[in-house]
Tab-separated table of C-alpha atoms in Angstrom:
chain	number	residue	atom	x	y	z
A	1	UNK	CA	4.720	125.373	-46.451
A	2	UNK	CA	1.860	122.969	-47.048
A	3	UNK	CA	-1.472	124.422	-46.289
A	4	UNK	CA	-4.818	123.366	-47.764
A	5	UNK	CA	-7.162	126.141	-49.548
A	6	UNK	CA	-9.407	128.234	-47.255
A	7	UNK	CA	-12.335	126.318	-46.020
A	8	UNK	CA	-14.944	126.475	-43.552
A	9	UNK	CA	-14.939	124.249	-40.601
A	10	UNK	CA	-18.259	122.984	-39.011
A	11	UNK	CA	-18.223	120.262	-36.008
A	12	UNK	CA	-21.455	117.894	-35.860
A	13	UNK	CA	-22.821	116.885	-32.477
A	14	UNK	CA	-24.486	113.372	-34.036
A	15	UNK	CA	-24.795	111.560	-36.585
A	16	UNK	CA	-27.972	113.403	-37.473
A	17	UNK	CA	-26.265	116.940	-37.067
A	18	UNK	CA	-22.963	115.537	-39.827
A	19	UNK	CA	-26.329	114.742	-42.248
A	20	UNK	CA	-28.243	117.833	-41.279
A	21	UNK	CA	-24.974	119.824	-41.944
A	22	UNK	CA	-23.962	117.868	-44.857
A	23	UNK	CA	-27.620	118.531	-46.828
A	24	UNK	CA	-27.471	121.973	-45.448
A	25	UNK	CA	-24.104	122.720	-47.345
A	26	UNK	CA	-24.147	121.036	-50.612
A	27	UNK	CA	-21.794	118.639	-52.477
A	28	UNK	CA	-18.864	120.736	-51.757
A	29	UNK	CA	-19.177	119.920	-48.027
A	30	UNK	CA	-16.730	116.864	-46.772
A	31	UNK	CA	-16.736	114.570	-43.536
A	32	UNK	CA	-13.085	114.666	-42.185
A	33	UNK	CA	-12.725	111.927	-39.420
A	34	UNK	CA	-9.078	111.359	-38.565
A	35	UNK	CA	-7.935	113.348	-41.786
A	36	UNK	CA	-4.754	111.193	-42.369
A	37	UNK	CA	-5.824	110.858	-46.053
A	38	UNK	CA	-7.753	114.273	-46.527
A	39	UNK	CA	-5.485	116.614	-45.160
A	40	UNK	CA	-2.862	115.381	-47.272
A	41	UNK	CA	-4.718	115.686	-50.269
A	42	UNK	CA	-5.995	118.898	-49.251
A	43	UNK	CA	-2.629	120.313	-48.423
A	44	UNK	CA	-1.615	119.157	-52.424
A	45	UNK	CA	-5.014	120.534	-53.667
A	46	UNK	CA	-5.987	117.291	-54.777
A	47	UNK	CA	-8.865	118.190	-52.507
A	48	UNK	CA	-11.020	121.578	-51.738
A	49	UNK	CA	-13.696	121.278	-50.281
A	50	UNK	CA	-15.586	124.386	-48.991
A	51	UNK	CA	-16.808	122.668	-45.939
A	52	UNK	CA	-15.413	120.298	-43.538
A	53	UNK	CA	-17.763	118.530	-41.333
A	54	UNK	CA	-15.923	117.056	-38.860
A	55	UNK	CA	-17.003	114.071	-36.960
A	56	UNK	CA	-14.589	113.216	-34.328
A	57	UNK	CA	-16.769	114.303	-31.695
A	58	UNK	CA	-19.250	110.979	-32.484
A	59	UNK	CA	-17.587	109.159	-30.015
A	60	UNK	CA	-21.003	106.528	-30.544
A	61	UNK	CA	-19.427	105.435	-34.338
A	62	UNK	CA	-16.127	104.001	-32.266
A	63	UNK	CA	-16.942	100.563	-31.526
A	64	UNK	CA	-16.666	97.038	-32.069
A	65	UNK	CA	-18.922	94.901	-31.141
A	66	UNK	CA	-20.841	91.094	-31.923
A	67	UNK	CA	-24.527	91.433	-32.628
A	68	UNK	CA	-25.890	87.828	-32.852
A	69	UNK	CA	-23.864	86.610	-36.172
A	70	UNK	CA	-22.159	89.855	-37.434
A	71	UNK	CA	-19.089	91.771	-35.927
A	72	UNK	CA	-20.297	95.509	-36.446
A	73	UNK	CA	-17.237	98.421	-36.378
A	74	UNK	CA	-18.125	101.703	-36.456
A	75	UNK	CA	-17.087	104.127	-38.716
A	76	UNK	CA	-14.742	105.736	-36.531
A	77	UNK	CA	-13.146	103.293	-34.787
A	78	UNK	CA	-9.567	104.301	-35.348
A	79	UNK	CA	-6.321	102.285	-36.591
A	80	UNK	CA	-5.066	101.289	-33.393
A	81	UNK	CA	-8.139	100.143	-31.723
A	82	UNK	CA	-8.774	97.500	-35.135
A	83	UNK	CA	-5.033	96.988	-34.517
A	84	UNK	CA	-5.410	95.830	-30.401
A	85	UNK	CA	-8.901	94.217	-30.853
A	86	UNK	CA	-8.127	90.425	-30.038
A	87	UNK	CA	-12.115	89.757	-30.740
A	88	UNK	CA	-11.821	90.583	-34.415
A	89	UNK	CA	-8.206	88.935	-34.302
A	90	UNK	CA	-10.380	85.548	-33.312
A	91	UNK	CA	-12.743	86.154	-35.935
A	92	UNK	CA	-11.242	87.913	-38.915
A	93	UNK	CA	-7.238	87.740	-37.877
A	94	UNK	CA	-6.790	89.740	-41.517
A	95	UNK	CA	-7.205	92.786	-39.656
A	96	UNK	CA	-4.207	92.806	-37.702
A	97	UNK	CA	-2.306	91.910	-40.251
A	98	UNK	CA	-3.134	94.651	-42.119
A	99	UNK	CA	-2.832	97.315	-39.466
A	100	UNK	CA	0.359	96.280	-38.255
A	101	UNK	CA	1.153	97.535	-41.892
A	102	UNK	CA	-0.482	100.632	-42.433
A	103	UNK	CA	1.215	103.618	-41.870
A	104	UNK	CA	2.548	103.975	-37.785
A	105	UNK	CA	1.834	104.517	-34.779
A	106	UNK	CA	0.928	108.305	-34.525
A	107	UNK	CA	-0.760	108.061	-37.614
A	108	UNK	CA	-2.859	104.894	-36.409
A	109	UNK	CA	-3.522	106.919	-33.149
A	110	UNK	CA	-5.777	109.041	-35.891
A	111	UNK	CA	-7.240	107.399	-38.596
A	112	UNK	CA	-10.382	105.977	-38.932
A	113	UNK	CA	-11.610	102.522	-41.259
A	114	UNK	CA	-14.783	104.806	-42.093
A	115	UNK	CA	-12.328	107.579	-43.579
A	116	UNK	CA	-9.895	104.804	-44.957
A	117	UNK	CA	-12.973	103.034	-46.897
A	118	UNK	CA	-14.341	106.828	-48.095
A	119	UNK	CA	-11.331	108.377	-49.321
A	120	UNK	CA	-11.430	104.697	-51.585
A	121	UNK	CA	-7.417	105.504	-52.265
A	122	UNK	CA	-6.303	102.457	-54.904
A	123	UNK	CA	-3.668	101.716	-52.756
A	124	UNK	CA	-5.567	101.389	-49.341
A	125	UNK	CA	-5.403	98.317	-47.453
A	126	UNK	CA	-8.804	98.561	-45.643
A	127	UNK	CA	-10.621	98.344	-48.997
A	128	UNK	CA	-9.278	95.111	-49.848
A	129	UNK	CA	-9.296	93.460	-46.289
A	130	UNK	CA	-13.399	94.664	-46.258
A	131	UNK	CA	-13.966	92.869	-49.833
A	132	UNK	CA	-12.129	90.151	-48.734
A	133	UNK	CA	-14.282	89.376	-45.885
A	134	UNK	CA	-17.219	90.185	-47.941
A	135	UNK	CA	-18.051	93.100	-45.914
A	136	UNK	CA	-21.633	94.966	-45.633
A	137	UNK	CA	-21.513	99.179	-45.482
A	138	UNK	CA	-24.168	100.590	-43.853
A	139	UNK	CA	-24.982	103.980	-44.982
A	140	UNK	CA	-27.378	106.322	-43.512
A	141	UNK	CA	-29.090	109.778	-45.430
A	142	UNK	CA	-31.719	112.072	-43.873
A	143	UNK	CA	-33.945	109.714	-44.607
A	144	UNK	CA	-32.656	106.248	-43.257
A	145	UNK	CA	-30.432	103.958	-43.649
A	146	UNK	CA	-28.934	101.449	-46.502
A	147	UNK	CA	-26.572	98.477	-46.838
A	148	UNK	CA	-24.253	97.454	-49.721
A	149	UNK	CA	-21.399	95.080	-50.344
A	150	UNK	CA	-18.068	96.225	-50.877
A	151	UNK	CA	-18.372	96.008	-54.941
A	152	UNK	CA	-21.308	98.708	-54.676
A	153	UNK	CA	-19.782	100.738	-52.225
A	154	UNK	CA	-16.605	100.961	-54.101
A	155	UNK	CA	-16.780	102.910	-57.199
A	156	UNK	CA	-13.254	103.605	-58.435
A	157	UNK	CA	-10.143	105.446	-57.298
A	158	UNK	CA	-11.261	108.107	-54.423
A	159	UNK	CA	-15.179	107.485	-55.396
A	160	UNK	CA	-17.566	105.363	-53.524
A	161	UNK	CA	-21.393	105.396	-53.687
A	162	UNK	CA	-22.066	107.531	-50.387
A	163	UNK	CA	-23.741	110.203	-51.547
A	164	UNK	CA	-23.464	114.648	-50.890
A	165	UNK	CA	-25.518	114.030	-48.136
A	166	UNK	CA	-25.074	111.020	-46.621
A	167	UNK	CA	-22.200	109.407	-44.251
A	168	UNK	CA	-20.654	105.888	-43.608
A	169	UNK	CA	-21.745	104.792	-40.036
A	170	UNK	CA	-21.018	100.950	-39.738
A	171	UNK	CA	-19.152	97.706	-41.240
A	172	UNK	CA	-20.739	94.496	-41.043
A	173	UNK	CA	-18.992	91.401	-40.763
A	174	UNK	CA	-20.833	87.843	-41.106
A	175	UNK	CA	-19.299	85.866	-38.943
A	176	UNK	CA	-19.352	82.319	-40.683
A	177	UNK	CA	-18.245	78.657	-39.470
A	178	UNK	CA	-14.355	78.113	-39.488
A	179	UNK	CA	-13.002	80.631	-40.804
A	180	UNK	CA	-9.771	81.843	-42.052
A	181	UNK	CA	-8.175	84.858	-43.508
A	182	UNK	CA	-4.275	86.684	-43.574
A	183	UNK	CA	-3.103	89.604	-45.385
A	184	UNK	CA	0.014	90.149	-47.953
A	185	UNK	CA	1.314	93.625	-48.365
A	186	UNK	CA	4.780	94.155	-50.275
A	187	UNK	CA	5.647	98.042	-49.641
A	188	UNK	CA	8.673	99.711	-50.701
A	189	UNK	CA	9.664	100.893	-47.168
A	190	UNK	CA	7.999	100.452	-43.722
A	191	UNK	CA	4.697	102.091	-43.647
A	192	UNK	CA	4.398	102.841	-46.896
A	193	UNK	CA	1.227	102.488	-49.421
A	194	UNK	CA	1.252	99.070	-51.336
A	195	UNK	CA	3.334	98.493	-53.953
A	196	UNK	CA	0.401	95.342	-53.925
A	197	UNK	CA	-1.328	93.497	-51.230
A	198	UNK	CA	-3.993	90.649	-51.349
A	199	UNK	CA	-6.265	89.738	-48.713
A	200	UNK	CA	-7.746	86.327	-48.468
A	201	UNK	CA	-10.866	85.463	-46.243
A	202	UNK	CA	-11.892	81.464	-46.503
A	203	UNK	CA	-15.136	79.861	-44.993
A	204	UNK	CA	-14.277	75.950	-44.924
A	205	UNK	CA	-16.555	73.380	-44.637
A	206	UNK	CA	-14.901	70.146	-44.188
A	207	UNK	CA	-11.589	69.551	-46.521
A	208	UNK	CA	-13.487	72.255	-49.166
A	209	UNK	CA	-13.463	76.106	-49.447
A	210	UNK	CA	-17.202	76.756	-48.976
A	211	UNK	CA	-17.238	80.154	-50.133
A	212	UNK	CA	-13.849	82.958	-50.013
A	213	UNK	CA	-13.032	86.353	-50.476
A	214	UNK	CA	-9.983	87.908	-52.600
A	215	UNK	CA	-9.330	91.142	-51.871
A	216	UNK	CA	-6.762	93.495	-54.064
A	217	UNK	CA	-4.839	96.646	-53.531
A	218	UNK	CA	-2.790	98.957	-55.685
A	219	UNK	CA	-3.583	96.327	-58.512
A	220	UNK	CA	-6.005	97.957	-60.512
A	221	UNK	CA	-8.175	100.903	-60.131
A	222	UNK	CA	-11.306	99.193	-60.525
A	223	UNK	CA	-9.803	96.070	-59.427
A	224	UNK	CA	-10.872	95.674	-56.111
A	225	UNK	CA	-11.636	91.983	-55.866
A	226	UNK	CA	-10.708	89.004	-57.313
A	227	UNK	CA	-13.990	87.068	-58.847
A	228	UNK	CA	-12.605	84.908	-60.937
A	229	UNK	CA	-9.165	83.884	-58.682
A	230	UNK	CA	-12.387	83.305	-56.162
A	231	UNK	CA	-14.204	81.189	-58.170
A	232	UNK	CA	-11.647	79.069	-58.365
A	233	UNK	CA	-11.103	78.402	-55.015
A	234	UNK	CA	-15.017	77.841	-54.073
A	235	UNK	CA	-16.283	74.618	-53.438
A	236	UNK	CA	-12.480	73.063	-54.520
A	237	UNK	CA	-10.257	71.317	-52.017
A	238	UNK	CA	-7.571	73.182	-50.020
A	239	UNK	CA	-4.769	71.485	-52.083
A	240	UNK	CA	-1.923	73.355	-53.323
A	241	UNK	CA	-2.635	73.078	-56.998
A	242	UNK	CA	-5.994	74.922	-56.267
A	243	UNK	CA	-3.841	77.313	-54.721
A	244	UNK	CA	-2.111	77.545	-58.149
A	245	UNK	CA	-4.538	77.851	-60.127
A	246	UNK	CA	-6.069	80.597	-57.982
A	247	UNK	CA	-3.050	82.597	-57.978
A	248	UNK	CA	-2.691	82.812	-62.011
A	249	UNK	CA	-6.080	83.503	-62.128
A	250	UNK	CA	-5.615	86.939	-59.791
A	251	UNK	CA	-2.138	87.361	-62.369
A	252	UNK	CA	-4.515	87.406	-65.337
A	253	UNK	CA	-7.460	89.751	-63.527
A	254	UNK	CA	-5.551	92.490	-62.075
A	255	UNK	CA	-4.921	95.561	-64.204
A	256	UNK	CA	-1.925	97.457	-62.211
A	257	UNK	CA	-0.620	99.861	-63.839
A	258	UNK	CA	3.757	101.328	-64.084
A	259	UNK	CA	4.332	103.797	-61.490
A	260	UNK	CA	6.917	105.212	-59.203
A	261	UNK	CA	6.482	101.964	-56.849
A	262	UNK	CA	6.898	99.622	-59.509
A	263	UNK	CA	5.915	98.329	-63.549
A	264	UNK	CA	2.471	96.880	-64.070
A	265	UNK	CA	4.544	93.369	-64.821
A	266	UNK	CA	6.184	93.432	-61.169
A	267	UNK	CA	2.875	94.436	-60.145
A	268	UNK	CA	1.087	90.780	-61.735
A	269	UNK	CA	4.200	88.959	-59.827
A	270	UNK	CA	3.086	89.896	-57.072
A	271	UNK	CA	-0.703	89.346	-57.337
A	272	UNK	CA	0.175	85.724	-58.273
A	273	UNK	CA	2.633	85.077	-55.196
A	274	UNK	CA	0.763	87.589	-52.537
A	275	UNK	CA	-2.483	85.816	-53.807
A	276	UNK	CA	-1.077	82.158	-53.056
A	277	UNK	CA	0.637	83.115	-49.664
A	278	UNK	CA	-2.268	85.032	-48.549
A	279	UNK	CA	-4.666	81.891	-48.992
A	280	UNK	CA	-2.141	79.350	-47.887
A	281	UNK	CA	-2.031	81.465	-44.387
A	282	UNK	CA	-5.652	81.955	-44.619
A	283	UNK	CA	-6.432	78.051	-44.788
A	284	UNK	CA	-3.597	77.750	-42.023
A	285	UNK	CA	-5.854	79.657	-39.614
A	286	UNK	CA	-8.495	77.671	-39.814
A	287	UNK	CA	-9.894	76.035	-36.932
A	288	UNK	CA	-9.856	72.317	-36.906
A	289	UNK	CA	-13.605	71.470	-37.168
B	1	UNK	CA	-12.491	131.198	-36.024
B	2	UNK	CA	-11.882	130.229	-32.227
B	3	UNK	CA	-10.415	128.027	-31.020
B	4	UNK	CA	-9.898	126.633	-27.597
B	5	UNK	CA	-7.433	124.127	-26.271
B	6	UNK	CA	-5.280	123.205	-23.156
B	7	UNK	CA	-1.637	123.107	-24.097
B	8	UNK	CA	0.736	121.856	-21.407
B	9	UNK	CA	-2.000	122.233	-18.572
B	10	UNK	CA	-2.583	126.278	-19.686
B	11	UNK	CA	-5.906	127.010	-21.396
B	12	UNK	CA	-5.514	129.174	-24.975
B	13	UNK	CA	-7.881	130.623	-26.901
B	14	UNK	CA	-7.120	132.256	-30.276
B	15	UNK	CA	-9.156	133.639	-33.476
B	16	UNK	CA	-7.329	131.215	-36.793
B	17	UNK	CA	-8.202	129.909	-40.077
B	18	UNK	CA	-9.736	126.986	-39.897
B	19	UNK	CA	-7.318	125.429	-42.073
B	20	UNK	CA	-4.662	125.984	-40.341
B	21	UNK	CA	-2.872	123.402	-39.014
B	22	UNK	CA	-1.559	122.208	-34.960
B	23	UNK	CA	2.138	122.791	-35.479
B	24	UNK	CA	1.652	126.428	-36.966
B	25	UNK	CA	-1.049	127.256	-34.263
B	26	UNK	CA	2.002	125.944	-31.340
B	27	UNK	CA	4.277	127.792	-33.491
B	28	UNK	CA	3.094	130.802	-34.538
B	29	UNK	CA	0.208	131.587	-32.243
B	30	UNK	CA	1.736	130.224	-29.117
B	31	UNK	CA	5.622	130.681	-30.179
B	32	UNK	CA	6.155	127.365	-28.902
B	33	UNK	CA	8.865	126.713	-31.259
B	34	UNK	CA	10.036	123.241	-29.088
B	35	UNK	CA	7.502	121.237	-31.868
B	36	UNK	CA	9.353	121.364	-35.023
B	37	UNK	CA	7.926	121.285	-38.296
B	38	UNK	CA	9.484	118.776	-40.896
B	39	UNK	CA	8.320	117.101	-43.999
B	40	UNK	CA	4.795	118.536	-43.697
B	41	UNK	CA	3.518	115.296	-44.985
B	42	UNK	CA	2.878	112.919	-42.064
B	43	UNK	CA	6.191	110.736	-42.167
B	44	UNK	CA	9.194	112.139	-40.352
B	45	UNK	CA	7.157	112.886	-37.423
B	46	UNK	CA	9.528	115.669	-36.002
B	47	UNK	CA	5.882	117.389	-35.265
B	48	UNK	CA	4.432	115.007	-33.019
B	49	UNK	CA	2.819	115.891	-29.661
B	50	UNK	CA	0.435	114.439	-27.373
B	51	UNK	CA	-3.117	114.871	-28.144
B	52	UNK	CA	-5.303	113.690	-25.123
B	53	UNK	CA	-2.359	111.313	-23.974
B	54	UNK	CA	-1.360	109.907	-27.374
B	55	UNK	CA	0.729	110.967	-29.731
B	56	UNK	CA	-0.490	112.275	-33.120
B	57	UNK	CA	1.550	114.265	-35.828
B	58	UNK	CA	0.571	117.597	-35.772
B	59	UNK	CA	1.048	118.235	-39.173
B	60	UNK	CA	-2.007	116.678	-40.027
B	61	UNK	CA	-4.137	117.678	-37.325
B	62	UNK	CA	-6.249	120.890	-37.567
B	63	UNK	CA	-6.065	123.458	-34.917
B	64	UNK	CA	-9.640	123.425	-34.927
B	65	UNK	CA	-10.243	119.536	-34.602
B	66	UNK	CA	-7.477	120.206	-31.806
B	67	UNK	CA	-10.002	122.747	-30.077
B	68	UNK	CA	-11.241	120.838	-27.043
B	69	UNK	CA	-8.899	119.314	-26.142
B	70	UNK	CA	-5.232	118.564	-24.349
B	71	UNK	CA	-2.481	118.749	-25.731
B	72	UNK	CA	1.446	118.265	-24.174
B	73	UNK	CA	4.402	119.509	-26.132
B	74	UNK	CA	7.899	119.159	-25.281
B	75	UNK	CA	8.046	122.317	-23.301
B	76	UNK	CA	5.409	120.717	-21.267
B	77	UNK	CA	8.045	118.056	-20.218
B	78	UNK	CA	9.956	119.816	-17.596
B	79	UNK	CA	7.799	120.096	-14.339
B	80	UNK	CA	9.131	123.021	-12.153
B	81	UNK	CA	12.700	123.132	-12.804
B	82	UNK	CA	12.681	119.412	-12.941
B	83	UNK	CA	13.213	117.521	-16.572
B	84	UNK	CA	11.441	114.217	-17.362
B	85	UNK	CA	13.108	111.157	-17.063
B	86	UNK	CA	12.467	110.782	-20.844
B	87	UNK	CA	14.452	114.237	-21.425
B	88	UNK	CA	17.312	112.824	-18.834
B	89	UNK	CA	17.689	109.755	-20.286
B	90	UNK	CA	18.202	111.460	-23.570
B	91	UNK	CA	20.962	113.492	-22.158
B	92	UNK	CA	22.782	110.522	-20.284
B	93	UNK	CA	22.483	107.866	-23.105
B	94	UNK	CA	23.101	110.690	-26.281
B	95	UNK	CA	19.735	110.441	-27.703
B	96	UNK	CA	20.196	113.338	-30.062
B	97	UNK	CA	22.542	114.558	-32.604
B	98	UNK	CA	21.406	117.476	-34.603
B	99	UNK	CA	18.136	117.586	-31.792
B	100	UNK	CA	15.565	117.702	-34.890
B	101	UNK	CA	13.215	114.894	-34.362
B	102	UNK	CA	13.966	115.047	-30.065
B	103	UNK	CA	10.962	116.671	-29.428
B	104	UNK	CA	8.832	114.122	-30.912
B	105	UNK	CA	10.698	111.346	-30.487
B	106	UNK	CA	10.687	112.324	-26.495
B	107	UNK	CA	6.331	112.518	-26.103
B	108	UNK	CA	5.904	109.088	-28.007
B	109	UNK	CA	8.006	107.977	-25.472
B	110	UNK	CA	6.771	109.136	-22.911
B	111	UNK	CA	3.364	107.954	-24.072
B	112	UNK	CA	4.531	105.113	-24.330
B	113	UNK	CA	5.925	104.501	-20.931
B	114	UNK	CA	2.709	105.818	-19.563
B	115	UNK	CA	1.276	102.468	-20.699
B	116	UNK	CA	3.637	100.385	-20.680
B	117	UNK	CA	6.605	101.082	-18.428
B	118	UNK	CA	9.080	98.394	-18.876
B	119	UNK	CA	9.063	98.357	-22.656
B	120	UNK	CA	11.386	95.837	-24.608
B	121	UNK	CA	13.457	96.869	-27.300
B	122	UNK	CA	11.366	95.799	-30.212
B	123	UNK	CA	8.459	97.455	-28.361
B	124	UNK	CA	10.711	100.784	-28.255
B	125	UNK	CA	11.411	100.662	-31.806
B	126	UNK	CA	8.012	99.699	-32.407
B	127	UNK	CA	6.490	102.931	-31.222
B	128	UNK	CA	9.163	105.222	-32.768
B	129	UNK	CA	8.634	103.668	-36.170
B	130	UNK	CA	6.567	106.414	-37.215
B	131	UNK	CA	9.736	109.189	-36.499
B	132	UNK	CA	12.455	109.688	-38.561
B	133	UNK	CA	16.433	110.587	-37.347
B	134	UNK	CA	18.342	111.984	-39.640
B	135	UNK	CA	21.432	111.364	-37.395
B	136	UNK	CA	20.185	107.852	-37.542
B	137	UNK	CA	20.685	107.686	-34.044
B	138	UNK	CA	17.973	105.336	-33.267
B	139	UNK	CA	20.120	102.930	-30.923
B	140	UNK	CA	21.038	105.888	-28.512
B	141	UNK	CA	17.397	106.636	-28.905
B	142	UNK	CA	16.449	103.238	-27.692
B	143	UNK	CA	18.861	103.444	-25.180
B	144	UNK	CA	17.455	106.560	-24.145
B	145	UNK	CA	14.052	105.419	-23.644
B	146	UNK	CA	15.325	102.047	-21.795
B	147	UNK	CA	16.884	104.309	-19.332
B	148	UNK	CA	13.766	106.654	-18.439
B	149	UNK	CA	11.797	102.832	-18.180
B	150	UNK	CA	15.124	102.487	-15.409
B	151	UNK	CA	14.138	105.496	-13.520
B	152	UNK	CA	10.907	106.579	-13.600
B	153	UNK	CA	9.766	107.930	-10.150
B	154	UNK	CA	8.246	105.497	-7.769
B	155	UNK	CA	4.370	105.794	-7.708
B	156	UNK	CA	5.366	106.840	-3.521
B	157	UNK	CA	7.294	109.119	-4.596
B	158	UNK	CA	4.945	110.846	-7.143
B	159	UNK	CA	2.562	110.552	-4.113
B	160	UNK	CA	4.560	112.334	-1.700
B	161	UNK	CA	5.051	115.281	-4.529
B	162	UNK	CA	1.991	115.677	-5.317
């Protein structure tokens, strides 16, 4: 029987009770939200925290809304509802293809993007789709509030830059002229975590890539964006041999490494092909401006 | 600690551990045995029940994070000597083999008839692709499914019952 270690189990009110809780308690205090990741870990002991702070009472961090240029989703705005939301699909359509994807139904029903981006697992979709789309993270403390890109936020395998006693509360999306952006997830059975995925967000402005994202998962640990497969698409024309060259860049960045779901050479492959189709798709969904 | 929940329309309260987990607290506080416990790990989904209408795997929900609020197992399916059309239509169209994953298989449908009540196939297999049957039995499950969408009581009729 699976169990995780003793803890003790504290329910916040607000945002400003989680913090209040979270200083209170000390760095061995944890947020769970929908606890799809956490549990698990903390039924293998990969986790034990003392304290779990849960926050699925702040109904207020479930949202998704437009505030004048940026699409803001709240930390706890669960699978599904990213999954169903045909406003993001409009504006950032790499969403959906990433949730129809990631895990199933019950388990969408549950988890949350601000516990998917926290638990920072190397083989999380969210992560990439966010760096893709050159996503901002606001994080809030006792004493206020802060916002960082994705390449800040992310520090490494199950380590981001939120602090003891702070707490993920919203992700910013710029919302940019014509853009584009798909998904590419190869997984060894329905559901599943990555064996690799690339996401691939594109800003056009005319026949040229005005600015992109590449986002990676499962293909390095401290991998989680493409820069150089990016700069090769920026400012280039949507041709096909940009497209090439793009996709051996991401083959030569990546670091993935041999494991149960497949050897670090496989791994590459895929970054090269996933890389290409997930920019080809991208450019597809451009609108016609 | 305490916790405090409606299962199946009857209000519980209990002292636990706060880590333990929904299916043990149905199981072994309630002796609800009708959710079964599988792979303990979120993927067969033999565990799942409805939490406020949806269905979540229990497995990886805390008792405590349950506190609050409503949930329906498969004992809750029955209404007064009367089953669900989702447990008829598993009898008529042989929706289970062994019976191991029925119970969950049976509240994500009915969840998802709830919302959408003339489901196509695809949308069937859709929401089931988070259960697993060992029997692999998943076309009588379909079938199943299909035939509560076939006869679920009239909205008049629900009205007259109620």
């Amino acid at each position: 029987m699976q169990v995780p270690a003793p803890f003790e189990y504290e329910r916040a009110i607000s945002v400003d009770d989680a913090l209040a809780l979270l200083d209170r308690l000390g760095p061995e205090a944890r947020v769970i939200a929908g606890g799809h990741s956490l549990l698990p870990m903390m039924k293998l002991r990969l986790a034990a925290p003392e304290h779990l702070v849960d926050i699925n009472d702040l109904r207020d961090l479930d949202y998704i809304r437009t505030n004048g240029s940026e699409m803001r989703i709240g930390a706890m705005t669960r699978h599904r509802t990213l999954l169903e939301s045909d406003a993001l699909e409009v504006q950032f359509p790499i969403f959906r293809d990433a949730e129809q994807v990631i895990a199933d139904p019950p388990v969408r029903n549950r988890g949350t993007i601000g516990g998917a981006l926290c638990q920072a697992d190397p083989s999380e979709d969210l992560s990439a789709v966010c760096a893709a789309c050159h996503a901002k993270l606001v994080i809030r403390g006792l004493d206020g509030e802060r916002v960082v890109d994705m390449d800040e936020f992310h520090k490494g395998p199950y380590e981001t830059s939120v602090g003891p006693a702070e707490m993920l509360t919203e992700i910013r999306l710029e919302m940019r002229p014509r853009p584009g952006s798909a998904y590419e997830k190869v997984e060894r059975r329905a559901g599943d975590w990555a064996v690799a995925a690339v996401g691939a967000a594109v800003w056009m402005d005319e026949d040229r890539i005005a600015d992109c994202g590449i986002g990676l998962s499962a293909l390095g640990s401290n991998v989680l964006r493409a820069h150089r497969a990016e700069e090769e698409l920026r400012g280039k024309p949507a041709t096909d041999e940009t497209i090439e060259i793009a996709g051996r860049a991401a083959y030569e960045e990546c670091e993935p490494v041999t494991d149960q779901r497949g050897s670090a050479e496989y791994k590459r492959h895929l970054a090269y092909e996933l890389t290409k189709r997930a920019v080809r798709r991208a450019l597809e969904r451009v609108p016609r401006g | 600690m305490q916790v405090k929940m409606t299962v199946n329309g009857e209000e519980v309260t209990r002292d636990v551990e706060p880590r333990m987990l929904l299916v043990h607290f149905l199981r072994d506080e309630l002796d609800m045995t009708g959710t079964h416990w599988g792979c303990d790990t979120s993927n067969c989904g033999t565990c799942v029940v409805q939490m406020d209408g949806e269905p979540v795997k229990s497995c990886t929900v805390l008792a405590a994070m349950a506190s609050g609020h409503e949930i329906l197992t498969v004992e809750g399916l029955e209404q007064d000597g009367t089953l669900d059309p989702v447990q008829q239509g598993f009898m008529e169209e042989h929706g289970l083999q062994c019976g191991f994953c029925t119970p969950g298989m049976m509240l994500t449908a009915k969840a998802l008839l709830r919302e959408n009540p003339n489901p196509t196939e695809a949308e069937i297999r859709e929401a089931i692709s988070g259960q697993i049957c060992r029997c692999t039995g998943y076309m009588n499950i379909v079938k199943a499914v299909r035939w509560a969408a076939d006869h679920q009581p009239s909205p008049l009729a629900q009205e007259v019952r109620s």
